[in-house]
GROMACS .gro file of C-alpha atoms in nm:
model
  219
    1UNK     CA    1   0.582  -2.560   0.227
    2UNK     CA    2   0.288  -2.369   0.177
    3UNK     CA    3   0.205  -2.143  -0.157
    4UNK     CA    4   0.314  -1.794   0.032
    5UNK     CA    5   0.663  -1.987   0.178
    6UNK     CA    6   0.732  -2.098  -0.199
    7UNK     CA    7   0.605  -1.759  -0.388
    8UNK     CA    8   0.871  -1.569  -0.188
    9UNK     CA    9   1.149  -1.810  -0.105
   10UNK     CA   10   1.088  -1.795  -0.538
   11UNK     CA   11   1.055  -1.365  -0.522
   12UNK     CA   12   1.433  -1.405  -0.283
   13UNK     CA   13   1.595  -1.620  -0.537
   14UNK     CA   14   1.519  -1.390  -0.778
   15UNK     CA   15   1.627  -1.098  -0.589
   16UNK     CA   16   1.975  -1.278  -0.484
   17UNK     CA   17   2.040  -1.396  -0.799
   18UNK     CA   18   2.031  -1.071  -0.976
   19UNK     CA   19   2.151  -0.838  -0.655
   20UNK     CA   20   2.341  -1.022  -0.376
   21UNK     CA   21   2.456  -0.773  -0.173
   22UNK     CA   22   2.127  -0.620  -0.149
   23UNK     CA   23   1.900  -0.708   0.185
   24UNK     CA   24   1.561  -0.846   0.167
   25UNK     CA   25   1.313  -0.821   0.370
   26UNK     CA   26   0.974  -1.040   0.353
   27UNK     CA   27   0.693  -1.123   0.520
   28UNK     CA   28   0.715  -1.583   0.568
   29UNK     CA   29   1.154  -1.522   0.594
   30UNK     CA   30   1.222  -1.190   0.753
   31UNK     CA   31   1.517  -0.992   0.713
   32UNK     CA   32   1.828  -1.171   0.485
   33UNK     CA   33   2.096  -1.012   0.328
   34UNK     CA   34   2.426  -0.763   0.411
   35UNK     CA   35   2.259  -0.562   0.723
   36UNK     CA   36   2.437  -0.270   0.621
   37UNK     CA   37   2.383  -0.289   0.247
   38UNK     CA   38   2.175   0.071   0.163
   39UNK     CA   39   1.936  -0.144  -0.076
   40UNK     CA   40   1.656  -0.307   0.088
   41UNK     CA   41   1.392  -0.508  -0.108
   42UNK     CA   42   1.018  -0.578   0.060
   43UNK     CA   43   0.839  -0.881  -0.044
   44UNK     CA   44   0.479  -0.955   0.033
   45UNK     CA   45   0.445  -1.289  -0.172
   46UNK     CA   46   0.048  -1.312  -0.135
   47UNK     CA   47  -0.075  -0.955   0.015
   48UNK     CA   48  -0.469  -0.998   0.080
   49UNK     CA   49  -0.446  -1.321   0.216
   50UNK     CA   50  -0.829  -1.370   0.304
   51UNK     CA   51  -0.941  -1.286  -0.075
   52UNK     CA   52  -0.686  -1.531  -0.228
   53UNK     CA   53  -0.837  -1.806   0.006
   54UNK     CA   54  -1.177  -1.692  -0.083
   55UNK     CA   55  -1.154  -1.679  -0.473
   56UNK     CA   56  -1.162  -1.283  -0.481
   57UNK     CA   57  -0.912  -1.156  -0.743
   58UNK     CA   58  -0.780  -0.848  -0.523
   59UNK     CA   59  -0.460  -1.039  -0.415
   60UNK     CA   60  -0.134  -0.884  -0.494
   61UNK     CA   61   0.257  -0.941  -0.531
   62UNK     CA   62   0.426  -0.639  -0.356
   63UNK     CA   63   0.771  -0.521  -0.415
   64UNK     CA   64   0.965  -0.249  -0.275
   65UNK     CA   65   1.344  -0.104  -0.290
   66UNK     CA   66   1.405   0.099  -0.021
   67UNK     CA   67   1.806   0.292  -0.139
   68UNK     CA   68   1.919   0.472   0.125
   69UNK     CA   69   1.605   0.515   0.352
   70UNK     CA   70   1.383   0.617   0.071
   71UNK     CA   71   1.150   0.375  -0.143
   72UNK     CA   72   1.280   0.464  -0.481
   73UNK     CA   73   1.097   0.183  -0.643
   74UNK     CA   74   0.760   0.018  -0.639
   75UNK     CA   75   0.564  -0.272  -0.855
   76UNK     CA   76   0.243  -0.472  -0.766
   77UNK     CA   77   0.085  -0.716  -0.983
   78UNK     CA   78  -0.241  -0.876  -0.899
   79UNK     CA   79  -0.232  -1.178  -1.081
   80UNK     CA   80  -0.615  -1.307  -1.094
   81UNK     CA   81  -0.687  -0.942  -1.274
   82UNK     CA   82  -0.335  -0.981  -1.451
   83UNK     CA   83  -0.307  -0.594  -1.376
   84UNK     CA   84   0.035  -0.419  -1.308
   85UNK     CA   85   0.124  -0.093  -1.152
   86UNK     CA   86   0.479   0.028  -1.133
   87UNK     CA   87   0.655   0.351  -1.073
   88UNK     CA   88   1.019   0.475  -0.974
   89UNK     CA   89   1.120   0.821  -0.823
   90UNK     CA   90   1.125   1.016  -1.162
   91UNK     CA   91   1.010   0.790  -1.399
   92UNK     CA   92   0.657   0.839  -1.327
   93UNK     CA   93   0.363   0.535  -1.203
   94UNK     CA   94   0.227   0.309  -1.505
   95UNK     CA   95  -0.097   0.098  -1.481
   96UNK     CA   96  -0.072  -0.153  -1.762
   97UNK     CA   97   0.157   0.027  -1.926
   98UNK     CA   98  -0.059   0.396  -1.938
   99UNK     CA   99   0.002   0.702  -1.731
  100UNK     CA  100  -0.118   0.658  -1.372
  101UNK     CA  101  -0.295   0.969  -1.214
  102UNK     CA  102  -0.475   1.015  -0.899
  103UNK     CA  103  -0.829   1.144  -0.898
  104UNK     CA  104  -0.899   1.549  -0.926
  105UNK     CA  105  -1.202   1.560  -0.625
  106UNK     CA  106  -1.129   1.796  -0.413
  107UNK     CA  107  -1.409   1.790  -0.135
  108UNK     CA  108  -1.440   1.466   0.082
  109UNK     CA  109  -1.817   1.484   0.049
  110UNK     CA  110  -1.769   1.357  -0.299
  111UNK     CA  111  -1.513   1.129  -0.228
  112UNK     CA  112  -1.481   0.764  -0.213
  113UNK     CA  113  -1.281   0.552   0.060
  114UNK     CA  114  -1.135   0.236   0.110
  115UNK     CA  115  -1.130  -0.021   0.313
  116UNK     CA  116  -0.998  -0.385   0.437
  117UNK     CA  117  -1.168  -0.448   0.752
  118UNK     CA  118  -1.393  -0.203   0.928
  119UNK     CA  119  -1.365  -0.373   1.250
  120UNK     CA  120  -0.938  -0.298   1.257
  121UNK     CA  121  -1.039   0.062   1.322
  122UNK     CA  122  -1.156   0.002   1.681
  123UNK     CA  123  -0.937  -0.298   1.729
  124UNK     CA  124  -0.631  -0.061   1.627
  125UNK     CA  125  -0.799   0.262   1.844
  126UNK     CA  126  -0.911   0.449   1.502
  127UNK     CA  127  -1.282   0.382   1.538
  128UNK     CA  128  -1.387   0.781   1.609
  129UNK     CA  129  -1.127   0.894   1.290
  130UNK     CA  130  -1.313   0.639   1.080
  131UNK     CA  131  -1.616   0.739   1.237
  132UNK     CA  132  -1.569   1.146   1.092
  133UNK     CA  133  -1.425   0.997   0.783
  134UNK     CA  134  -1.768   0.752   0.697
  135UNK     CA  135  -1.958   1.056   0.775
  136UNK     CA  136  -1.737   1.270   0.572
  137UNK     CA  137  -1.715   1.110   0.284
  138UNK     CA  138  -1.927   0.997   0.034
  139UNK     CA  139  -1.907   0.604  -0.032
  140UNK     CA  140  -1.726   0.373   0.152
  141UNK     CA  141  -1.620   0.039  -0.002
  142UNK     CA  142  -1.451  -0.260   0.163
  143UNK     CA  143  -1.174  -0.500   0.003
  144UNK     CA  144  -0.915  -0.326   0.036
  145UNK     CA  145  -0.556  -0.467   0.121
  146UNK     CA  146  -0.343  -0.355  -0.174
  147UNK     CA  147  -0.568  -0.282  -0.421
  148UNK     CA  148  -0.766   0.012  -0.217
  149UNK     CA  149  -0.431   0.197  -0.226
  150UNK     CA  150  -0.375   0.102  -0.621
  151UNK     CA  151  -0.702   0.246  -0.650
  152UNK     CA  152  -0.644   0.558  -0.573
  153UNK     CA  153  -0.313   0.578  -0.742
  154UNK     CA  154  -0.532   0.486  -1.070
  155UNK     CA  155  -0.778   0.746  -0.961
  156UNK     CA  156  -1.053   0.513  -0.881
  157UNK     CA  157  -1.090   0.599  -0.541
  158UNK     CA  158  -0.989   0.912  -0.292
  159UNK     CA  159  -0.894   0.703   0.024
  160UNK     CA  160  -0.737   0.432   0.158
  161UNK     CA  161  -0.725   0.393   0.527
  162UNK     CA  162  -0.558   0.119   0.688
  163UNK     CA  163  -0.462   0.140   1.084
  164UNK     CA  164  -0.241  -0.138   1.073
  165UNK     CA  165   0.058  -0.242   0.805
  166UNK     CA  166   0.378  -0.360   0.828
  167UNK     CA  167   0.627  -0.256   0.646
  168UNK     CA  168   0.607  -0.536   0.309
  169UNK     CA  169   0.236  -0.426   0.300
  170UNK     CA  170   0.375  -0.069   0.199
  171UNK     CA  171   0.625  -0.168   0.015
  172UNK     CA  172   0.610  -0.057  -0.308
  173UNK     CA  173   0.371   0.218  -0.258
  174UNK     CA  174   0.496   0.571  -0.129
  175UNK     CA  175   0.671   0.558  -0.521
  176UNK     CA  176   0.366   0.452  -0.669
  177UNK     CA  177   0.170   0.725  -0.486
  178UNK     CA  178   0.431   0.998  -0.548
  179UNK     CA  179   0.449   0.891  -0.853
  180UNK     CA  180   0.071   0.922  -0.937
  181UNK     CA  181   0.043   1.261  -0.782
  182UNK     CA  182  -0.081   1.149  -0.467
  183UNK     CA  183   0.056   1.086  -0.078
  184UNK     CA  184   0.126   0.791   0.078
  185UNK     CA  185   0.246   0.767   0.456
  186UNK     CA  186   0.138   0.736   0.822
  187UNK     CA  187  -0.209   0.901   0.937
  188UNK     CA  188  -0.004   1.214   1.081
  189UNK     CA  189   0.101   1.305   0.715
  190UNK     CA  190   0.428   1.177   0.725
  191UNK     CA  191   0.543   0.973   0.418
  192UNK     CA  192   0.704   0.656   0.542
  193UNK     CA  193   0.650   0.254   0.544
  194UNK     CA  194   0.755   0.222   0.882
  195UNK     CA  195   0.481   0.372   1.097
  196UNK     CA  196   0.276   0.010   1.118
  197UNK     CA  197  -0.074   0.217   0.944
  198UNK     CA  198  -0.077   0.339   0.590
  199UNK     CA  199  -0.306   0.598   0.431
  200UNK     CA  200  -0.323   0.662   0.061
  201UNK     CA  201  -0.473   0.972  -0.035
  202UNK     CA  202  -0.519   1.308  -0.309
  203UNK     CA  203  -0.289   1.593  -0.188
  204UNK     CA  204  -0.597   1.813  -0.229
  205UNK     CA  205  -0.773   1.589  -0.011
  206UNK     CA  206  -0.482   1.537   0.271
  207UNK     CA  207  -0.519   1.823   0.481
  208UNK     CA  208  -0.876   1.773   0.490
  209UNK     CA  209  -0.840   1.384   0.596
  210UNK     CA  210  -0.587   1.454   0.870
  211UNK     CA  211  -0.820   1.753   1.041
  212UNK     CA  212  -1.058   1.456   1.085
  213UNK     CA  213  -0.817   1.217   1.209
  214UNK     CA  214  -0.671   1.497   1.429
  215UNK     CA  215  -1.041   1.588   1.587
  216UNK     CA  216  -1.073   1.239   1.669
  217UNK     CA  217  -0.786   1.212   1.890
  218UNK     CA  218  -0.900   1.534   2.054
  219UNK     CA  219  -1.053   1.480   2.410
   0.00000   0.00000   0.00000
């Protein structure tokens, strides 16, 4: 059993132990649990797979509870930075234990964007949206995976673009955004973990970033 099979089958126990009836879904076990419970858990044991087997510290541990349809409740820890961010609807997101906030630029030509690998854009048919947004914007940094969206939660960053996620990559996050001030959701501007892309963005900067994505698709 591999470290990812045992850090979730660990993350599950947990989970079971605590809430039985609840559902899980994970990334190594898939879906487990009362199909018709309303409480769904998403577990990414080892999110940023490539910079865990490289020795760079921007792997996380993703959680997510989904109540009803909505994420309510979010939490990622990366544990080479030991650096926590948390949230739940109403209760506000918390980096290390301080007020989370999202950054105040509000013009993408000072803004910064993330990244987890540039060539996903055209693999995943977003090369032209990325195209406008590089131009756009004005720094563009790579590593991404979770941390580029718990950057800009923290502020740190305007942008994260990714064209393709499932739904325990997103996990925690639409919370953790909302949370911060921010939006989390597909690239159409609808908030949601199910859409298989995620962007993280400003809501100052959101109607700007979807005109670009929304020229690109224009023939």
């Amino acid at each position: 059993m591999c470290i990812r099979d045992r850090a979730e089958a660990l993350i599950r126990q947990r989970i079971e132990q605590h809430y039985p009836d609840h559902t899980i879904v994970g990334e190594e076990y898939g879906i487990t649990g009362r199909a018709d419970s309303p409480c769904r858990w998403y577990v990414d044991p080892i999110d940023g797979t490539k910079s865990f087997t490289r020795g760079v510290p921007l792997y996380a541990v993703l959680l997510g509870l989904e109540i009803e349809g909505e994420v309510e409740v979010g939490a990622v820890y990366f544990p080479a930075l030991d650096d926590m961010l948390v949230a739940a609807s109403g209760l506000g997101c918390w980096w290390n234990g301080r007020r989370a906030r999202v950054s105040q630029v509000t013009r993408l030509a000072e803004a910064t964007v993330a990244f987890t690998d540039i060539r996903g854009f055209e693999a995943h048919g977003r090369a032209k949206a990325w195209q406008r947004i590089m131009t756009a914007t004005r720094f563009q940094a790579g590593w991404g995976d979770a941390y580029g969206h718990a950057l800009v939660a923290t502020g740190r960053v305007e942008i994260m673009l990714d064209p393709i996620m499932s739904d325990w990559d997103c996990g925690p996050f639409p919370p953790i955004l909302r949370e911060a001030g921010g939006y989390f959701g597909d690239w159409s501007g609808n908030p949601t973990i199910h859409a298989q892309e995620a962007l993280s963005t400003t809501y100052k900067l959101l109607p700007q970033v979807l005109n670009l994505i929304e020229a690109s698709e224009t023939p």
